[in-house]
Coordinates of C-alpha atoms in Angstrom, one line a residue:
Chain A
X1 CA 0.0 0.0 0.0
X2 CA 2.8 2.3 0.9
X3 CA 4.4 1.7 -2.5
X4 CA 1.2 2.9 -4.1
X5 CA 1.3 6.1 -2.1
X6 CA 4.8 6.8 -3.2
X7 CA 3.7 6.3 -6.8
X8 CA 0.9 8.8 -6.3
X9 CA 2.8 11.5 -4.5
X10 CA 6.1 11.0 -6.1
X11 CA 8.2 13.8 -4.6
X12 CA 11.5 12.1 -5.4
X13 CA 12.3 8.5 -5.5
X14 CA 15.6 6.7 -5.9
X15 CA 15.0 3.1 -7.0
X16 CA 15.7 -0.1 -5.2
X17 CA 19.4 -0.2 -5.1
X18 CA 21.8 -2.8 -4.3
X19 CA 22.8 -2.7 -0.8
X20 CA 25.8 -2.3 1.3
X21 CA 28.8 -4.5 1.2
X22 CA 28.3 -6.8 4.1
X23 CA 24.6 -7.1 5.1
X24 CA 22.7 -7.0 2.0
X25 CA 19.6 -9.1 2.0
X26 CA 16.2 -7.8 1.2
X27 CA 14.2 -6.1 3.8
X28 CA 11.9 -3.1 3.6
X29 CA 11.7 -0.7 6.5
X30 CA 9.3 2.2 6.6
X31 CA 10.3 5.0 9.0
X32 CA 7.9 7.8 10.0
X33 CA 10.0 10.8 10.8
X34 CA 9.3 14.2 12.3
X35 CA 12.2 16.4 11.1
X36 CA 15.2 14.4 12.2
X37 CA 13.5 12.2 14.8
X38 CA 12.2 8.7 14.0
X39 CA 8.6 8.3 15.3
X40 CA 7.6 5.0 14.0
X41 CA 9.0 2.0 12.2
X42 CA 7.3 -0.5 10.0
X43 CA 8.9 -3.4 8.1
X44 CA 8.1 -5.9 5.4
X45 CA 10.0 -9.1 5.4
X46 CA 10.0 -12.1 3.2
X47 CA 12.0 -11.0 0.1
X48 CA 14.4 -13.9 0.6
X49 CA 11.7 -16.5 1.0
X50 CA 12.8 -19.6 -0.8
X51 CA 10.4 -22.2 0.6
X52 CA 13.1 -24.1 2.5
X53 CA 10.7 -25.7 5.1
X54 CA 8.5 -27.2 2.4
X55 CA 11.6 -28.3 0.4
X56 CA 13.0 -30.1 3.4
X57 CA 10.0 -32.4 3.5
X58 CA 11.0 -33.8 0.1
X59 CA 14.6 -34.5 1.0
X60 CA 16.1 -37.2 3.2
X61 CA 17.6 -36.5 6.6
X62 CA 21.1 -36.6 5.2
X63 CA 20.3 -34.3 2.2
X64 CA 18.6 -31.9 4.6
X65 CA 22.0 -31.4 6.4
X66 CA 23.2 -29.5 3.4
X67 CA 20.0 -27.6 2.9
X68 CA 19.8 -26.4 6.5
X69 CA 23.5 -25.3 6.3
X70 CA 22.5 -23.0 3.5
X71 CA 19.7 -21.2 5.4
X72 CA 22.3 -18.7 6.5
X73 CA 25.8 -18.5 5.1
X74 CA 27.2 -16.8 8.2
X75 CA 26.0 -19.1 10.9
X76 CA 26.0 -22.2 8.8
X77 CA 27.6 -24.4 11.4
X78 CA 25.0 -23.4 14.0
X79 CA 22.2 -24.3 11.6
X80 CA 23.7 -27.6 10.5
X81 CA 24.8 -28.6 14.0
X82 CA 21.4 -27.8 15.5
X83 CA 19.7 -29.8 12.8
X84 CA 22.1 -32.7 13.3
X85 CA 21.7 -32.8 17.1
X86 CA 17.9 -32.5 16.8
X87 CA 17.8 -35.5 14.4
X88 CA 20.1 -37.4 16.7
X89 CA 17.7 -36.9 19.5
X90 CA 14.8 -37.8 17.2
X91 CA 16.5 -41.1 16.3
X92 CA 17.7 -41.8 19.8
X93 CA 21.4 -42.0 19.1
X94 CA 24.3 -40.1 20.7
X95 CA 27.4 -38.8 19.0
X96 CA 30.8 -40.0 20.4
X97 CA 32.6 -37.4 22.7
X98 CA 35.3 -36.6 20.1
X99 CA 32.7 -35.8 17.5
X100 CA 30.8 -33.6 19.9
X101 CA 34.0 -31.7 20.9
X102 CA 34.9 -31.1 17.2
X103 CA 31.4 -29.9 16.5
X104 CA 31.6 -27.5 19.5
X105 CA 35.0 -26.3 18.3
X106 CA 33.5 -25.4 14.9
X107 CA 30.7 -23.6 16.6
X108 CA 33.1 -21.5 18.6
X109 CA 35.4 -20.8 15.6
X110 CA 32.3 -19.7 13.7
X111 CA 31.3 -17.4 16.5
X112 CA 34.7 -15.7 16.2
X113 CA 34.3 -15.2 12.5
X114 CA 30.8 -14.0 12.7
X115 CA 31.5 -11.5 15.5
X116 CA 34.6 -10.1 13.8
X117 CA 32.6 -9.8 10.6
X118 CA 29.9 -7.9 12.5
X119 CA 32.5 -5.6 14.2
X120 CA 33.9 -4.7 10.8
X121 CA 30.4 -4.0 9.5
X122 CA 29.6 -1.8 12.5
X123 CA 32.8 0.2 11.9
X124 CA 31.8 0.6 8.3
X125 CA 28.3 1.8 9.3
X126 CA 29.7 4.7 11.4
X127 CA 32.1 5.6 8.6
X128 CA 35.2 4.2 10.3
X129 CA 36.5 2.2 7.2
X130 CA 40.0 1.9 8.5
X131 CA 38.8 -0.3 11.3
X132 CA 36.6 -2.2 9.0
X133 CA 39.5 -3.1 6.7
X134 CA 41.8 -4.0 9.7
X135 CA 39.2 -6.3 11.3
X136 CA 38.4 -8.0 8.1
X137 CA 42.1 -8.6 7.5
X138 CA 42.4 -10.3 10.9
X139 CA 39.2 -12.2 10.3
X140 CA 41.0 -14.0 7.4
X141 CA 43.1 -15.8 10.1
X142 CA 40.0 -17.6 11.5
X143 CA 38.8 -18.2 7.9
X144 CA 42.0 -20.0 7.1
X145 CA 41.7 -22.1 10.2
X146 CA 38.2 -23.2 9.2
X147 CA 39.4 -23.9 5.7
X148 CA 42.2 -26.0 7.1
X149 CA 39.8 -28.1 9.2
X150 CA 37.0 -28.5 6.7
X151 CA 38.3 -27.6 3.2
X152 CA 35.8 -24.7 2.8
X153 CA 35.7 -21.2 4.1
X154 CA 32.0 -20.6 4.6
X155 CA 29.8 -23.7 4.4
X156 CA 31.9 -26.3 6.3
X157 CA 29.8 -29.4 6.1
X158 CA 31.3 -30.7 9.3
X159 CA 28.4 -32.0 11.3
X160 CA 26.5 -35.0 10.2
X161 CA 23.8 -37.1 11.9
X162 CA 25.8 -39.0 14.6
X163 CA 28.9 -36.9 14.8
X164 CA 31.2 -35.0 12.5
X165 CA 32.7 -35.8 9.1
X166 CA 36.3 -34.9 9.5
X167 CA 38.9 -35.5 12.2
X168 CA 41.5 -33.1 13.5
X169 CA 45.1 -34.4 13.4
X170 CA 47.8 -33.4 15.9
X171 CA 49.6 -31.3 13.3
X172 CA 46.4 -29.4 12.5
X173 CA 45.8 -28.9 16.2
X174 CA 49.1 -27.2 16.5
X175 CA 48.4 -24.9 13.6
X176 CA 45.0 -23.9 15.0
X177 CA 46.5 -23.1 18.4
X178 CA 49.0 -20.8 16.7
X179 CA 46.2 -19.1 14.8
X180 CA 44.2 -18.6 18.0
X181 CA 47.2 -16.8 19.6
X182 CA 47.2 -14.3 16.8
X183 CA 43.4 -13.8 17.1
X184 CA 43.5 -13.3 20.8
X185 CA 46.1 -10.6 20.6
X186 CA 44.3 -8.7 17.8
X187 CA 40.8 -9.1 19.5
X188 CA 42.2 -7.6 22.8
X189 CA 43.6 -4.7 20.8
X190 CA 40.2 -4.1 19.2
X191 CA 38.5 -4.2 22.6
X192 CA 40.8 -1.4 23.6
X193 CA 40.0 0.5 20.4
X194 CA 36.3 0.1 21.0
X195 CA 36.5 1.3 24.6
X196 CA 38.7 4.3 24.0
X197 CA 38.3 5.6 20.5
X198 CA 36.3 8.8 20.4
X199 CA 34.9 8.1 17.0
X200 CA 33.2 4.9 18.3
X201 CA 32.1 6.4 21.6
X202 CA 30.5 9.4 20.0
X203 CA 28.4 7.3 17.6
X204 CA 27.6 4.3 19.8
X205 CA 27.3 5.4 23.4
X206 CA 23.6 6.2 24.4
X207 CA 22.4 5.4 20.9
X208 CA 19.6 2.8 20.2
X209 CA 18.5 2.3 23.8
X210 CA 16.5 -0.8 24.5
X211 CA 15.5 -1.1 28.2
X212 CA 15.6 -4.3 30.1
X213 CA 11.8 -4.4 30.5
X214 CA 11.3 -3.9 26.8
X215 CA 13.9 -6.6 26.0
X216 CA 12.0 -9.1 28.1
X217 CA 8.7 -8.0 26.7
X218 CA 9.7 -8.1 23.1
X219 CA 11.7 -11.3 23.5
X220 CA 15.1 -10.2 22.2
X221 CA 17.7 -13.0 22.0
X222 CA 21.5 -13.4 22.0
X223 CA 24.0 -10.6 22.2
X224 CA 21.1 -8.0 21.8
X225 CA 19.5 -9.3 25.0
X226 CA 22.8 -9.6 26.8
X227 CA 23.7 -6.0 26.0
X228 CA 20.5 -4.9 27.8
X229 CA 21.3 -6.7 31.0
X230 CA 19.3 -9.9 30.4
X231 CA 21.4 -12.8 31.5
X232 CA 20.4 -15.5 28.9
X233 CA 22.7 -17.9 27.1
X234 CA 21.4 -21.3 25.8
X235 CA 25.0 -22.7 26.1
X236 CA 24.7 -22.3 29.9
X237 CA 21.0 -22.5 30.5
X238 CA 20.3 -25.6 28.4
X239 CA 23.7 -27.1 27.7
X240 CA 24.2 -29.0 24.5
X241 CA 27.3 -30.3 22.7
X242 CA 30.3 -30.1 25.0
X243 CA 29.2 -26.9 26.7
X244 CA 28.5 -28.6 30.0
X245 CA 32.2 -29.3 30.2
X246 CA 33.8 -26.3 28.6
X247 CA 34.4 -23.4 31.1
X248 CA 33.2 -20.0 29.9
X249 CA 31.7 -16.8 31.1
X250 CA 28.4 -15.3 29.9
X251 CA 29.0 -11.7 29.0
X252 CA 26.3 -9.3 30.2
X253 CA 26.4 -5.5 29.9
X254 CA 23.7 -3.3 31.2
X255 CA 24.1 0.1 29.4
X256 CA 21.5 -1.1 26.9
X257 CA 23.0 0.9 24.0
X258 CA 24.9 0.1 20.8
X259 CA 28.2 0.4 22.6
X260 CA 27.1 -2.4 24.9
X261 CA 26.3 -4.5 21.9
X262 CA 29.7 -3.9 20.5
X263 CA 31.4 -4.8 23.8
X264 CA 29.3 -7.9 24.4
X265 CA 30.5 -9.2 21.0
X266 CA 34.1 -8.3 21.5
X267 CA 34.2 -10.0 24.9
X268 CA 32.4 -13.1 23.5
X269 CA 35.0 -13.3 20.8
X270 CA 37.7 -13.5 23.4
X271 CA 35.7 -16.1 25.4
X272 CA 35.3 -18.2 22.2
X273 CA 39.0 -18.1 21.6
X274 CA 39.7 -19.3 25.1
X275 CA 37.0 -22.0 24.7
X276 CA 38.5 -23.2 21.4
X277 CA 41.9 -23.5 23.0
X278 CA 40.4 -25.5 25.9
X279 CA 38.6 -27.8 23.6
X280 CA 41.7 -28.5 21.5
X281 CA 43.8 -29.2 24.6
X282 CA 41.2 -31.5 26.1
X283 CA 40.1 -33.3 22.9
X284 CA 39.0 -36.8 23.9
X285 CA 40.2 -39.7 21.7
X286 CA 38.1 -42.3 19.9
X287 CA 35.5 -42.4 17.1
X288 CA 34.2 -39.2 15.5
X289 CA 30.8 -40.6 14.5
X290 CA 28.3 -43.4 15.0
X291 CA 26.1 -45.1 12.4
X292 CA 22.6 -43.9 11.8
X293 CA 19.7 -45.9 10.4
X294 CA 18.1 -43.9 7.6
X295 CA 14.5 -44.3 8.8
X296 CA 13.2 -42.7 11.9
X297 CA 10.1 -43.9 13.8
X298 CA 7.3 -41.4 14.6
X299 CA 8.6 -38.8 17.0
X300 CA 8.9 -35.0 17.4
X301 CA 11.7 -33.0 18.9
X302 CA 12.4 -29.3 19.6
X303 CA 16.1 -28.5 19.6
X304 CA 17.9 -25.2 20.3
X305 CA 21.4 -23.8 20.1
X306 CA 23.0 -20.4 20.8
X307 CA 23.9 -19.2 17.3
X308 CA 26.2 -16.2 17.0
X309 CA 23.1 -14.0 16.8
X310 CA 21.1 -15.7 19.5
X311 CA 18.8 -18.5 20.2
X312 CA 18.1 -20.7 17.1
X313 CA 15.2 -23.2 17.3
X314 CA 14.6 -26.3 15.2
X315 CA 11.5 -28.4 15.4
X316 CA 11.4 -31.7 13.5
X317 CA 8.7 -34.3 13.3
X318 CA 9.3 -37.7 11.8
X319 CA 6.8 -40.2 10.4
X320 CA 8.7 -43.5 10.1
X321 CA 10.2 -42.8 6.7
X322 CA 13.6 -41.4 5.7
X323 CA 12.2 -37.9 5.2
X324 CA 11.0 -35.5 7.9
X325 CA 7.2 -34.8 8.0
X326 CA 7.8 -31.2 9.2
X327 CA 10.8 -29.0 9.7
X328 CA 10.4 -25.7 11.4
X329 CA 13.1 -23.1 12.0
X330 CA 13.0 -19.9 14.1
X331 CA 16.1 -17.8 13.4
X332 CA 17.4 -15.2 15.9
X333 CA 17.0 -12.3 13.6
X334 CA 13.3 -12.8 13.4
X335 CA 13.1 -12.6 17.2
X336 CA 15.2 -9.4 17.2
X337 CA 13.2 -7.5 14.6
X338 CA 10.6 -6.1 17.0
X339 CA 13.2 -5.0 19.5
X340 CA 15.1 -3.2 16.7
X341 CA 11.9 -1.2 15.9
X342 CA 11.8 -0.2 19.6
X343 CA 15.4 0.9 19.5
X344 CA 14.9 3.1 16.5
X345 CA 12.0 5.0 17.9
X346 CA 13.0 8.4 19.2
X347 CA 16.4 8.3 17.6
X348 CA 17.8 10.4 14.8
X349 CA 17.7 9.3 11.1
X350 CA 21.4 9.4 11.1
X351 CA 21.5 6.7 13.8
X352 CA 19.4 4.2 11.8
X353 CA 22.3 2.3 10.0
X354 CA 24.3 1.6 13.2
X355 CA 21.2 0.7 15.3
X356 CA 19.9 -1.6 12.6
X357 CA 23.3 -3.2 12.3
X358 CA 23.4 -3.4 16.1
X359 CA 21.3 -6.6 16.1
X360 CA 23.5 -8.1 13.5
X361 CA 20.6 -8.8 11.0
X362 CA 21.6 -12.0 9.3
X363 CA 18.8 -13.1 7.2
X364 CA 17.0 -9.9 6.8
X365 CA 18.6 -6.7 6.0
X366 CA 17.1 -3.6 4.7
X367 CA 17.6 -2.7 1.1
X368 CA 15.8 0.6 1.1
X369 CA 14.0 2.9 3.4
X370 CA 10.9 4.8 2.8
X371 CA 10.6 8.1 4.7
X372 CA 7.4 9.8 5.5
X373 CA 7.7 13.3 7.1
X374 CA 4.6 13.8 9.3
X375 CA 4.3 17.5 8.9
X376 CA 4.7 18.0 5.2
X377 CA 3.6 14.5 4.2
X378 CA 6.6 14.4 1.9
X379 CA 7.6 10.9 1.0
X380 CA 10.8 9.7 -0.4
X381 CA 12.8 6.5 -0.8
X382 CA 16.4 5.9 0.1
X383 CA 18.6 2.9 -0.3
X384 CA 20.9 1.7 2.4
X385 CA 24.1 3.2 0.9
X386 CA 22.6 6.6 0.6
X387 CA 21.3 6.4 4.1
X388 CA 24.8 5.5 5.3
X389 CA 26.4 8.4 3.5
X390 CA 23.6 10.7 4.8
X391 CA 24.3 9.6 8.4
X392 CA 28.0 10.3 8.1
X393 CA 27.4 13.7 6.6
X394 CA 24.8 14.6 9.2
X395 CA 27.1 13.7 12.0
X396 CA 29.8 15.9 10.5
X397 CA 27.4 18.9 10.7
X398 CA 25.5 18.2 13.9
X399 CA 27.7 15.6 15.6
X400 CA 29.2 17.9 18.3
X401 CA 26.0 19.2 19.9
X402 CA 24.3 15.8 19.8
X403 CA 27.2 14.1 21.4
X404 CA 27.5 16.8 24.0
X405 CA 23.9 16.3 24.8
X406 CA 24.3 12.6 25.1
X407 CA 27.3 12.9 27.5
X408 CA 25.2 15.1 29.8
X409 CA 22.7 12.3 30.4
Chain B
X1 CA 37.5 8.7 -33.2
X2 CA 39.7 5.6 -33.1
X3 CA 41.9 7.2 -30.4
X4 CA 38.9 8.1 -28.3
X5 CA 37.4 4.6 -28.5
X6 CA 40.8 3.2 -27.5
X7 CA 40.9 5.5 -24.6
X8 CA 37.4 4.5 -23.5
X9 CA 38.3 0.8 -23.8
X10 CA 41.5 1.4 -21.7
X11 CA 39.5 3.2 -19.0
X12 CA 36.8 0.5 -19.0
X13 CA 39.4 -2.3 -18.4
X14 CA 41.3 -0.4 -15.8
X15 CA 38.3 0.5 -13.7
X16 CA 35.3 -1.9 -13.9
X17 CA 33.0 -0.6 -11.2
X18 CA 30.7 -3.2 -9.7
X19 CA 27.3 -3.3 -8.1
X20 CA 26.5 -6.1 -5.8
X21 CA 23.0 -7.6 -5.7
X22 CA 21.9 -10.5 -3.5
X23 CA 18.9 -12.1 -5.1
X24 CA 17.9 -14.2 -2.0
X25 CA 21.0 -16.2 -1.4
X26 CA 22.3 -17.4 2.0
X27 CA 24.8 -14.6 2.5
X28 CA 27.7 -17.0 2.1
X29 CA 28.7 -15.7 -1.4
X30 CA 28.1 -12.2 -0.3
X31 CA 30.6 -12.3 2.5
X32 CA 33.0 -13.9 0.1
X33 CA 32.5 -11.0 -2.4
X34 CA 33.2 -8.5 0.5
X35 CA 36.2 -10.6 1.6
X36 CA 37.5 -10.2 -2.0
X37 CA 37.3 -6.4 -1.6
X38 CA 39.2 -6.3 1.8
X39 CA 42.9 -6.2 2.3
X40 CA 43.9 -9.9 1.9
X41 CA 42.5 -10.3 -1.6
X42 CA 42.0 -6.7 -2.5
X43 CA 40.4 -6.6 -5.9
X44 CA 40.8 -2.8 -5.8
X45 CA 44.2 -3.3 -7.4
X46 CA 42.4 -4.1 -10.6
X47 CA 40.5 -0.8 -10.3
X48 CA 37.4 -2.6 -9.1
X49 CA 35.3 -0.5 -6.8
X50 CA 32.0 -1.3 -5.2
X51 CA 29.3 1.2 -6.0
X52 CA 25.9 1.9 -4.5
X53 CA 24.0 2.8 -7.6
X54 CA 23.4 0.7 -10.7
X55 CA 23.8 3.9 -12.8
X56 CA 27.5 4.1 -11.8
X57 CA 28.3 0.5 -12.4
X58 CA 29.7 -1.5 -15.3
X59 CA 29.4 -5.0 -13.8
X60 CA 26.5 -6.5 -12.0
X61 CA 27.6 -9.1 -9.5
X62 CA 24.6 -11.3 -8.7
X63 CA 24.5 -14.0 -5.9
X64 CA 21.6 -16.2 -4.9
X65 CA 19.0 -18.4 -6.6
X66 CA 16.7 -15.4 -7.5
X67 CA 13.6 -15.7 -5.4
X68 CA 10.3 -14.8 -6.9
X69 CA 10.1 -11.7 -4.8
X70 CA 13.4 -10.3 -6.0
X71 CA 13.1 -11.3 -9.7
X72 CA 11.3 -8.1 -10.8
X73 CA 13.8 -6.0 -8.9
X74 CA 16.8 -7.8 -10.5
X75 CA 15.4 -7.0 -14.0
X76 CA 14.9 -3.4 -12.9
X77 CA 18.4 -3.0 -11.7
X78 CA 19.8 -4.6 -14.9
X79 CA 17.7 -2.2 -17.0
X80 CA 19.0 0.8 -15.0
X81 CA 22.6 0.1 -15.8
X82 CA 24.1 1.9 -18.7
X83 CA 25.6 0.1 -21.7
X84 CA 27.9 -1.7 -22.1
X85 CA 27.0 -3.8 -19.1
X86 CA 28.2 -7.2 -17.8
X87 CA 26.9 -9.7 -15.4
X88 CA 29.0 -11.8 -13.1
X89 CA 27.0 -14.6 -11.4
X90 CA 28.7 -15.8 -8.2
X91 CA 27.8 -19.2 -6.7
X92 CA 26.2 -22.5 -7.7
X93 CA 22.7 -21.1 -6.9
X94 CA 23.0 -18.6 -9.7
X95 CA 23.4 -21.4 -12.2
X96 CA 20.9 -24.0 -11.3
X97 CA 19.3 -22.9 -8.0
X98 CA 21.8 -25.2 -6.2
X99 CA 20.4 -26.8 -3.1
X100 CA 17.3 -24.7 -3.3
X101 CA 16.2 -26.1 -6.7
X102 CA 12.7 -27.3 -6.4
X103 CA 11.6 -24.8 -3.8
X104 CA 8.4 -23.0 -4.6
X105 CA 10.0 -19.6 -3.9
X106 CA 12.9 -19.7 -6.3
X107 CA 13.3 -19.1 -10.0
X108 CA 16.5 -21.2 -9.9
X109 CA 19.1 -19.5 -12.1
X110 CA 20.0 -15.9 -12.9
X111 CA 20.2 -16.7 -16.7
X112 CA 16.4 -17.4 -16.6
X113 CA 16.0 -13.7 -15.9
X114 CA 18.9 -11.7 -17.3
X115 CA 21.8 -12.6 -19.6
X116 CA 25.0 -13.6 -17.8
X117 CA 28.6 -13.2 -19.0
X118 CA 30.6 -15.2 -16.5
X119 CA 29.5 -17.8 -14.0
X120 CA 31.7 -18.6 -10.9
X121 CA 30.9 -22.0 -9.5
X122 CA 31.3 -23.0 -5.8
X123 CA 29.1 -23.0 -2.7
X124 CA 30.4 -20.4 -1.9
X125 CA 33.3 -19.8 -4.3
X126 CA 36.5 -18.8 -2.6
X127 CA 37.6 -15.1 -3.1
X128 CA 40.4 -16.5 -5.4
X129 CA 37.7 -18.0 -7.6
X130 CA 35.8 -14.8 -7.7
X131 CA 38.9 -12.9 -8.7
X132 CA 39.5 -15.5 -11.4
X133 CA 36.0 -14.9 -12.7
X134 CA 36.6 -11.1 -12.7
X135 CA 39.9 -11.6 -14.7
X136 CA 38.0 -13.7 -17.2
X137 CA 35.4 -10.9 -17.6
X138 CA 38.2 -8.4 -18.1
X139 CA 39.5 -10.6 -20.9
X140 CA 36.1 -10.5 -22.5
X141 CA 36.2 -6.7 -22.2
X142 CA 39.5 -6.6 -24.0
X143 CA 37.9 -8.3 -27.0
X144 CA 35.1 -5.8 -27.1

């Protein structure tokens, strides 16, 4: 309907553009603005709808491993691992300890790569491209480690029903430990940068506030919830994989702003590096997978894991054949969409890119924004890149007063 | 005129600006395309620059299996690019729909919608493979 209105009024319209280099899936946000302030947010999702859940019903349990992996290219191991462990529970088999440990290692390495990717994107959103390039350079270290383990940089195909597909040799273990040392040093440096650098503080502190009450009410998950003082982490609350044995801390910040979201992710990256090291040093010996009968008797299971972006849910129902009767996925970004609308309200237009990026939208990202000015009823459409450029320009002009105001609070 | 057209050709080969479009893929190829732009692989040394508007770009980099929702928009972006324009399809999905083939929401294949110059296979292709695809495209430009 809104699109029709734009057609009618047509003040000025810039067509659907391609998006921004890192998060560029389709998503349409509609912001109602009064001058510079955002009053209301509306969104339309579903541009990337491919019909995966229906497609999964026509594939066997083994084929679905590779389909589920490709629901999201950034948290592919979380999706595949979650699917695999849910099917294991469905079939009533358990993976051998070595397999479980290797699977957990992949999950943690993936968290490192995903959080570093996000940090780079956040730096890009606030116009700090030097940091973006530096972080992405260091992210290549963990990408190489994943490539050494699995043979591919993004979709690893490591988990399978009943364990993992590839073993880790002692030589490889040594190489991974070396890579982790480099990552730890660099991540600690980035933590210092994020805490002290004025550019980041000015753009992230006290921006995109989401109070603890709202977080609980709107059901935010993952780092977004933990940055608002909600102490939830599936890895600790409902241990799966090897998480009941691996020591780690759940990072919680309570300043509720974008800066807290940045710091939660940096600290989690450091935790993941420590966890990966612990796993490698305590890797049990033995088999990496058990056999799995292709057909599963009637049953239904709900499985969940802590993906880099938050709680990921899988529901699978079997009907005695080698194909699932129903597969249902709830991704963390879907849970974080309503909270992000809350964060944007009351903020400036110029803060939209960083606040939106703050939840780390994975499977939904906005490609264009439609603006409605309440007073003049002027409507126009922007794409993401133009919005980013606008935000950087706006902060150059108005930055000082706004930041001063924020510091006062 | 001959000198001018030579100059234009030289400029075109030395600075192919790209526009990146995700037609409903899993993000895997997209982060690899971005990785190709960042320091380790750095395609900017070939004069390749990522642009935000289709009107500024020479090469359309498409990823994903083309969902029914994005199909119309893909055509629209392609039509907005000025001639001569080239299409680089990255990933297995762009050829056949890959793992999503058979899903009710996908068209399965970029070449069903717009003409493609170079396909880069892989799920997702490594940045090296994407660079190789770009170099192949530059060779094609040379012959133009």
